[in-house]
PDB file of C-alpha atoms in Angstrom:
ATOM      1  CA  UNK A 131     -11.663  20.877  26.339  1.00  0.00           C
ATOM      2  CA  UNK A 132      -8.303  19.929  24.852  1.00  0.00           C
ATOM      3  CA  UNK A 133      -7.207  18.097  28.316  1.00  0.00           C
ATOM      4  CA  UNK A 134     -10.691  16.304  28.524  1.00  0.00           C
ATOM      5  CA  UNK A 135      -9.762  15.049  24.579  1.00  0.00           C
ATOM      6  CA  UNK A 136      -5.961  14.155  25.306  1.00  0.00           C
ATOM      7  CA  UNK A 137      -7.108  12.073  28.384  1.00  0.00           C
ATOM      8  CA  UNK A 138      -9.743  10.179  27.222  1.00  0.00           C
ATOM      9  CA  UNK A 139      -7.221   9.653  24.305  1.00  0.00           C
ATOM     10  CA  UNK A 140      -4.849   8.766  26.607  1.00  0.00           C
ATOM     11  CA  UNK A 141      -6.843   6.415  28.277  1.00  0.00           C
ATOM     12  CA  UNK A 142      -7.757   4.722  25.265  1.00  0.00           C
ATOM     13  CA  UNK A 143      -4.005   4.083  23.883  1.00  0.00           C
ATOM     14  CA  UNK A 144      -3.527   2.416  27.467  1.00  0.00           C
ATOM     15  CA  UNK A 145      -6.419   0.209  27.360  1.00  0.00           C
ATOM     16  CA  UNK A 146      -5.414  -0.731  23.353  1.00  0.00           C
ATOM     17  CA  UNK A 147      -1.801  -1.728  24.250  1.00  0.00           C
ATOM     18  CA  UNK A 148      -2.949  -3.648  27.713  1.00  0.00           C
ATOM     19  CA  UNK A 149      -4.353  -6.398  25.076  1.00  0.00           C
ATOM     20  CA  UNK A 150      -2.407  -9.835  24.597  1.00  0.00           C
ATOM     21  CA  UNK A 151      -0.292 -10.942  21.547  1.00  0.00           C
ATOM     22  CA  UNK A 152      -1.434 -11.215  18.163  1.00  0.00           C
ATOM     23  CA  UNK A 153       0.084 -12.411  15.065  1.00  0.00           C
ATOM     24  CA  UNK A 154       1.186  -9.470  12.131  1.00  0.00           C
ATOM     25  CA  UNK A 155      -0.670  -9.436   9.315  1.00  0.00           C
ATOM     26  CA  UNK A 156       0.662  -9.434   5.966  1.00  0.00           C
ATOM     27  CA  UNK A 157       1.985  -5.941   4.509  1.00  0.00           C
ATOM     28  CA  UNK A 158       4.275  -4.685   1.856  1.00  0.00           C
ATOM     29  CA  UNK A 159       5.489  -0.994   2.557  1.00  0.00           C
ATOM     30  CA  UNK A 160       8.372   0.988   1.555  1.00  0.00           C
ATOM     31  CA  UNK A 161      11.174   2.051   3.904  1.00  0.00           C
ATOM     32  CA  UNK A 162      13.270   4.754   4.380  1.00  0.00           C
ATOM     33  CA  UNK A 163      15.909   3.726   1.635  1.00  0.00           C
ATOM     34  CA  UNK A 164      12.944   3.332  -0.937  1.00  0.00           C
ATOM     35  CA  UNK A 165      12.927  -0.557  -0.662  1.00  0.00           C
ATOM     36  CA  UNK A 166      10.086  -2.837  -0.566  1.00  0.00           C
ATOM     37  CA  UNK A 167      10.064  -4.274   3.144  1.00  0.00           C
ATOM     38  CA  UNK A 168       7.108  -7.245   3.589  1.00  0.00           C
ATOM     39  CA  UNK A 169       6.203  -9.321   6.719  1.00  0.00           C
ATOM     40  CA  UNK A 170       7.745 -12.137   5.131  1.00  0.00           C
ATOM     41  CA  UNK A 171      10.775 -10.147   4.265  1.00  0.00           C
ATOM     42  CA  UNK A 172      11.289  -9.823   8.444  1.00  0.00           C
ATOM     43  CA  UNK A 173      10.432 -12.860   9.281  1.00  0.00           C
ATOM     44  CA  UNK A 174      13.109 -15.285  10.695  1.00  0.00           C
ATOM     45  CA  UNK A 175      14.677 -12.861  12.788  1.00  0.00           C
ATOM     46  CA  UNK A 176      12.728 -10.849  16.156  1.00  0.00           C
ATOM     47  CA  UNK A 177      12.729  -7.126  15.273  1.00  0.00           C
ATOM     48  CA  UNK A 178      11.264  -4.498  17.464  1.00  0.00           C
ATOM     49  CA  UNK A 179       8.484  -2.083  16.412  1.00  0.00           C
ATOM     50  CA  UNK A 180       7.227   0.867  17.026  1.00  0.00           C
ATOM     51  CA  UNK A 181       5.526   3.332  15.842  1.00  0.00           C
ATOM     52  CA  UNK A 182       6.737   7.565  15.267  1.00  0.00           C
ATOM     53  CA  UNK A 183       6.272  10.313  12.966  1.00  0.00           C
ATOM     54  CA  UNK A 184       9.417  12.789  11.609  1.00  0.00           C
ATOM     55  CA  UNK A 185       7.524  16.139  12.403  1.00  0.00           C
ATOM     56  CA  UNK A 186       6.380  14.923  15.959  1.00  0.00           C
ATOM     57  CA  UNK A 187       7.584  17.395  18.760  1.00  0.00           C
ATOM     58  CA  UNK A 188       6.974  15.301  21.831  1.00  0.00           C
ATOM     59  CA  UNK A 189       7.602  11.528  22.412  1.00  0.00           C
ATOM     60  CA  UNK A 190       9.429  10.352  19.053  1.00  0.00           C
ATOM     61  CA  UNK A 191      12.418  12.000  19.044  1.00  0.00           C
ATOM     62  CA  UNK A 192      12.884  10.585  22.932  1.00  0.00           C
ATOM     63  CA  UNK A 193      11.690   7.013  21.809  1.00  0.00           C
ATOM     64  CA  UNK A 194      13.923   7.147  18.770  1.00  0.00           C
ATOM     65  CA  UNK A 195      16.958   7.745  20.730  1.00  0.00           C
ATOM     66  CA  UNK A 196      16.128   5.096  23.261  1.00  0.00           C
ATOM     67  CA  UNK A 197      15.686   2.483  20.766  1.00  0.00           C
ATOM     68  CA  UNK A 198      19.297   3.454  19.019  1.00  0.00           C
ATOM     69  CA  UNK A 199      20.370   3.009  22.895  1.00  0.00           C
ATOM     70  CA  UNK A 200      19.047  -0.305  22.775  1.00  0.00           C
ATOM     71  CA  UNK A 201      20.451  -0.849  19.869  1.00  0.00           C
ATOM     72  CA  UNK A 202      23.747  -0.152  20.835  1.00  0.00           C
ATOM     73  CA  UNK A 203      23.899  -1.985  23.869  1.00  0.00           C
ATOM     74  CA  UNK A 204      22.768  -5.134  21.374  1.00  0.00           C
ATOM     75  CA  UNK A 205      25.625  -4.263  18.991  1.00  0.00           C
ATOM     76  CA  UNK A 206      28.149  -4.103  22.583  1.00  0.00           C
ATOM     77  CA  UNK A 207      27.097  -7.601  23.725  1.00  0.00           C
ATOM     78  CA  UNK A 208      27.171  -9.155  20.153  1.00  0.00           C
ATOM     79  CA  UNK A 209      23.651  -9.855  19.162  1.00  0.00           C
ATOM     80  CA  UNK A 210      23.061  -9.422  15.715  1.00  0.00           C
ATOM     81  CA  UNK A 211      20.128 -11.624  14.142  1.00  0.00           C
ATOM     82  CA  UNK A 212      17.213  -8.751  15.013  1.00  0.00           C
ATOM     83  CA  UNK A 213      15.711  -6.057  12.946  1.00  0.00           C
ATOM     84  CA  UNK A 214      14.070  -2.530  13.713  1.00  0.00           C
ATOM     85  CA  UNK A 215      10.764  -1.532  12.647  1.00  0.00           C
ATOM     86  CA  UNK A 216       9.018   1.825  13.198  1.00  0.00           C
ATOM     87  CA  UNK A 217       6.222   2.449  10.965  1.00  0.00           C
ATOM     88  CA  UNK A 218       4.718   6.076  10.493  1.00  0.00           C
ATOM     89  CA  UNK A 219       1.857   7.372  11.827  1.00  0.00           C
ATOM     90  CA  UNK A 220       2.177  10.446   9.432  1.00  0.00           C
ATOM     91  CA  UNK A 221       2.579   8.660   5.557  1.00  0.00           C
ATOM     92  CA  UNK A 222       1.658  11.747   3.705  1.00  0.00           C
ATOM     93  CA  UNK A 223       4.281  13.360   4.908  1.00  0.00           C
ATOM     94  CA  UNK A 224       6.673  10.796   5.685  1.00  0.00           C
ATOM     95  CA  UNK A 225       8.183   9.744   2.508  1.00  0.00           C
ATOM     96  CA  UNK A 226      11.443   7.426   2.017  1.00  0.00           C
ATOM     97  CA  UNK A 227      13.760  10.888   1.853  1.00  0.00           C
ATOM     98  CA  UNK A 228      12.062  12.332   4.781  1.00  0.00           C
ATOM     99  CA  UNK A 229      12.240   9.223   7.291  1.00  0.00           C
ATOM    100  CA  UNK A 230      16.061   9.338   6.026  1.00  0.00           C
ATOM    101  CA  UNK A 231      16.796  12.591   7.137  1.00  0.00           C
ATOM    102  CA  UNK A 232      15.019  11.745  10.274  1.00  0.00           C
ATOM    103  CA  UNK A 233      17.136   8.489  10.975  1.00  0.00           C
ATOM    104  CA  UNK A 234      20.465  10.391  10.000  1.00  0.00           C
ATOM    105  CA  UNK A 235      19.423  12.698  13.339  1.00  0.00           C
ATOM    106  CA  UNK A 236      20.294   9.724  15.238  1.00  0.00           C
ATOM    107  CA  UNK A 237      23.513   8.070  16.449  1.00  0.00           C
ATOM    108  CA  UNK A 238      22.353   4.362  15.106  1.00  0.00           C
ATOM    109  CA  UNK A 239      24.856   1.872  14.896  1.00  0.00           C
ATOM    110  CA  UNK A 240      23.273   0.066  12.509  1.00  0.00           C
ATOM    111  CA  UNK A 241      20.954   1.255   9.930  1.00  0.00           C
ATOM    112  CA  UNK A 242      20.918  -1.802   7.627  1.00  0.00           C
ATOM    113  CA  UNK A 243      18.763  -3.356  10.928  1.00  0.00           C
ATOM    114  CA  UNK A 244      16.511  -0.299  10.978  1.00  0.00           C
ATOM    115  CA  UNK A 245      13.038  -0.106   8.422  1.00  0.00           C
ATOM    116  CA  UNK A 246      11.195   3.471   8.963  1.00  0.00           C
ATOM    117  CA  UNK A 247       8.175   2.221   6.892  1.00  0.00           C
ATOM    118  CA  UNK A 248       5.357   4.508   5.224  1.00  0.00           C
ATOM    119  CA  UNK A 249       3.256   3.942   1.638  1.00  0.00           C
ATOM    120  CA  UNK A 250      -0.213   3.647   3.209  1.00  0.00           C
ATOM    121  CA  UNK A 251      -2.577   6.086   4.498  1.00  0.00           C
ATOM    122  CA  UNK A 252      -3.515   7.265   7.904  1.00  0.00           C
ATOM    123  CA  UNK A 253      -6.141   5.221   7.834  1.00  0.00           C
ATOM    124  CA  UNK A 254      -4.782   2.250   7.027  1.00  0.00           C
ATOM    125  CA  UNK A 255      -1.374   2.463   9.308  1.00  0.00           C
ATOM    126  CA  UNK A 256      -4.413   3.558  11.986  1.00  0.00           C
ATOM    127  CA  UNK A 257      -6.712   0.060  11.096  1.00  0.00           C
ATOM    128  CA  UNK A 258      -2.983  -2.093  11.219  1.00  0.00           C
ATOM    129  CA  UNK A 259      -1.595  -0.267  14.409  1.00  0.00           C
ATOM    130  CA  UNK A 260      -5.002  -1.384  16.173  1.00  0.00           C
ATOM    131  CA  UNK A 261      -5.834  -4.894  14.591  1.00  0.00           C
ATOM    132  CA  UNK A 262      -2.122  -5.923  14.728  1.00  0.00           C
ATOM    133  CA  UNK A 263      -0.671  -4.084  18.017  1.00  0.00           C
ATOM    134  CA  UNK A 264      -3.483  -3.214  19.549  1.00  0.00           C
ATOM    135  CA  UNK A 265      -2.193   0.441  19.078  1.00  0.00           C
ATOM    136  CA  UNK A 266      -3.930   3.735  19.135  1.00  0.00           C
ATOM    137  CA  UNK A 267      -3.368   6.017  16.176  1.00  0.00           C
ATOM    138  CA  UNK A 268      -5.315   9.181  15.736  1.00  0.00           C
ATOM    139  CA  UNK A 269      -4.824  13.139  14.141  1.00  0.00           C
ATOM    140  CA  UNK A 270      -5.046  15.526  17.073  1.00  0.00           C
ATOM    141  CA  UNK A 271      -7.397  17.923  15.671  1.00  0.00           C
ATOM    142  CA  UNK A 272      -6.123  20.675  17.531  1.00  0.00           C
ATOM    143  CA  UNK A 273      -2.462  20.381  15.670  1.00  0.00           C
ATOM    144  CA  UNK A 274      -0.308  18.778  12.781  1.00  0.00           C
ATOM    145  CA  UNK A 275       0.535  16.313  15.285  1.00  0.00           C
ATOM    146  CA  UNK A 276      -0.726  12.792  15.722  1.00  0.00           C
ATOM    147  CA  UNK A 277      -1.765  10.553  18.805  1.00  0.00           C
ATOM    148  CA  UNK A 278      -0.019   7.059  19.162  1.00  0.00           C
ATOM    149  CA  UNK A 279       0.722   4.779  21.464  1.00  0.00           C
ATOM    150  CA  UNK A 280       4.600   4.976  23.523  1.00  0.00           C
ATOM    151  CA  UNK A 281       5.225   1.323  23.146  1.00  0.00           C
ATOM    152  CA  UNK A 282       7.529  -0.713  21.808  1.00  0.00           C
ATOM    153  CA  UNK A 283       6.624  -4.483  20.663  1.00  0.00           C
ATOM    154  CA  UNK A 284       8.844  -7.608  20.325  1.00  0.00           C
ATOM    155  CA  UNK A 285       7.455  -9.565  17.396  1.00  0.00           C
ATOM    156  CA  UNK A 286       8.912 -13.215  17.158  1.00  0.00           C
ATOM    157  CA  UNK A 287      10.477 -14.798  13.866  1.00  0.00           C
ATOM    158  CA  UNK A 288       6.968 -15.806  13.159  1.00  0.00           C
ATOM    159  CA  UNK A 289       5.248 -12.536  13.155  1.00  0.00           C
ATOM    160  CA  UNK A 290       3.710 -12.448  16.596  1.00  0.00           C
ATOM    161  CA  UNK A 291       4.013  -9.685  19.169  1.00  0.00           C
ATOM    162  CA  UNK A 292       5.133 -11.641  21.618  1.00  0.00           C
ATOM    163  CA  UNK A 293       5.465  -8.186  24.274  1.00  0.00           C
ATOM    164  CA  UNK A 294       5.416  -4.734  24.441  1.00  0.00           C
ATOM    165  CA  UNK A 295       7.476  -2.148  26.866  1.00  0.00           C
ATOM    166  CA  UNK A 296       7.147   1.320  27.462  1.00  0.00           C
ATOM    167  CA  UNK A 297       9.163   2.912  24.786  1.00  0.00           C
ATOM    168  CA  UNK A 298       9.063   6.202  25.792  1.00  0.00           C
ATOM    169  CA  UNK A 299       9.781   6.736  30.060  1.00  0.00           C
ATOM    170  CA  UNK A 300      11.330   3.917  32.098  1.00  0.00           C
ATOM    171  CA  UNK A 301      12.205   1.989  29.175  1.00  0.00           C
ATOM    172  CA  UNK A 302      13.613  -1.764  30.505  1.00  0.00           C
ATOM    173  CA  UNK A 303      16.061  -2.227  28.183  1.00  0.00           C
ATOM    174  CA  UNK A 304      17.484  -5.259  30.181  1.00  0.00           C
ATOM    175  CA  UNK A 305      13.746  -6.996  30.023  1.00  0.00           C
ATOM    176  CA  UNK A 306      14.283  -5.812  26.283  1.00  0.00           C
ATOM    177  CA  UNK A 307      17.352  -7.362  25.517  1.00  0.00           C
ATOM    178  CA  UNK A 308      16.989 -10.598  27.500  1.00  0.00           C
ATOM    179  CA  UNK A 309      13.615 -10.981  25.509  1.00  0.00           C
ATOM    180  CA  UNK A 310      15.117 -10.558  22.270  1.00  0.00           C
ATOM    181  CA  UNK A 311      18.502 -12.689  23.078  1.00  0.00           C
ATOM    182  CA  UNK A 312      15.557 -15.366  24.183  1.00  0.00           C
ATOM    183  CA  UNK A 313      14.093 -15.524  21.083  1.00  0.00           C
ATOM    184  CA  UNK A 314      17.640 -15.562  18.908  1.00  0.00           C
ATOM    185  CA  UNK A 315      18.746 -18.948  21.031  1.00  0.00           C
ATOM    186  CA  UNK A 316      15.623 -20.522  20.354  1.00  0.00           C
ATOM    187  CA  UNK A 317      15.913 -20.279  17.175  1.00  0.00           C
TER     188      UNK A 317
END
């Protein structure tokens, strides 16, 4: 029964994230150094987003450490005018300390560009991951664990999602980085 579940989730969080761009709606949330962090706070640079958990055991830890490889390969070729977003799919028990603790895991080269962001409720980070990413986000009711979506998005200095990549296996951090350089020189 639990295979049947995870596929049909599975097949849902593909369908959800093979949906076109959309534009970010407004939010206020608190990150992971106990700061307010808005939409309009991130807007006029690109940032990535994503979204992860601190207790997950299977595909956060991997997508965390490929996005601090991305980040580092930004840092080697100079670009600087980008931020990092990962918002929680676990708010109750990610707090500001907790996300901490799970960034200092990580060999980041620079956290001042990174927002973990919780201060909602699963509901609500479950209603924004699908109206604004078109993002799966769901409690496995088998486990403490909860279903999301592997991707990454590229939202513009504007707010829109502009792509997504796989974030998890095959990750094109070239695609990535050419993307996100794009979108610095047109500004």
């Amino acid at each position: 029964m639990r295979l049947i579940y995870t596929s049909i989730v599975l097949i849902l969080v593909l369908l959800l994230s093979a949906c076109g761009s959309s534009e970010i709606d407004d939010f206020s949330y608190t990150d992971h150094r106990g700061d307010s962090v808005s939409l309009e706070d991130l807007k006029g640079a690109p940032w990535l987003a994503t979204f992860v958990f601190t207790n997950c055991e299977t595909v956060c830890p991997p997508m965390t450490f490929n996005l601090s490889g991305i980040q580092e390969e930004l840092e080697a070729e100079g670009v600087e005018d980008y931020k990092i977003v990962a918002f929680s799919v676990d708010p109750s028990i990610d707090t500001p300390e907790t996300m901490q603790e799970y960034l200092d895991q990580y060999s980041v080269p620079d956290e001042s560009k990174w927002h973990l962001l919780t201060g909602y409720t699963q509901p609500e980070i479950s209603e924004f991951a699908k109206d604004n990413f078109n993002s799966f986000v769901r409690d496995d009711p088998e486990s403490d664990q909860v279903i999301h979506g592997t991707a990454f998005y590229l939202v513009d200095q504007e707010g829109v999602v502009v792509n997504n990549y796989d974030g998890f296996d095959n990750v094109p951090v070239e695609e990535i980085k050419n993307d996100l350089r794009d979108l610095i020189e047109e500004q």
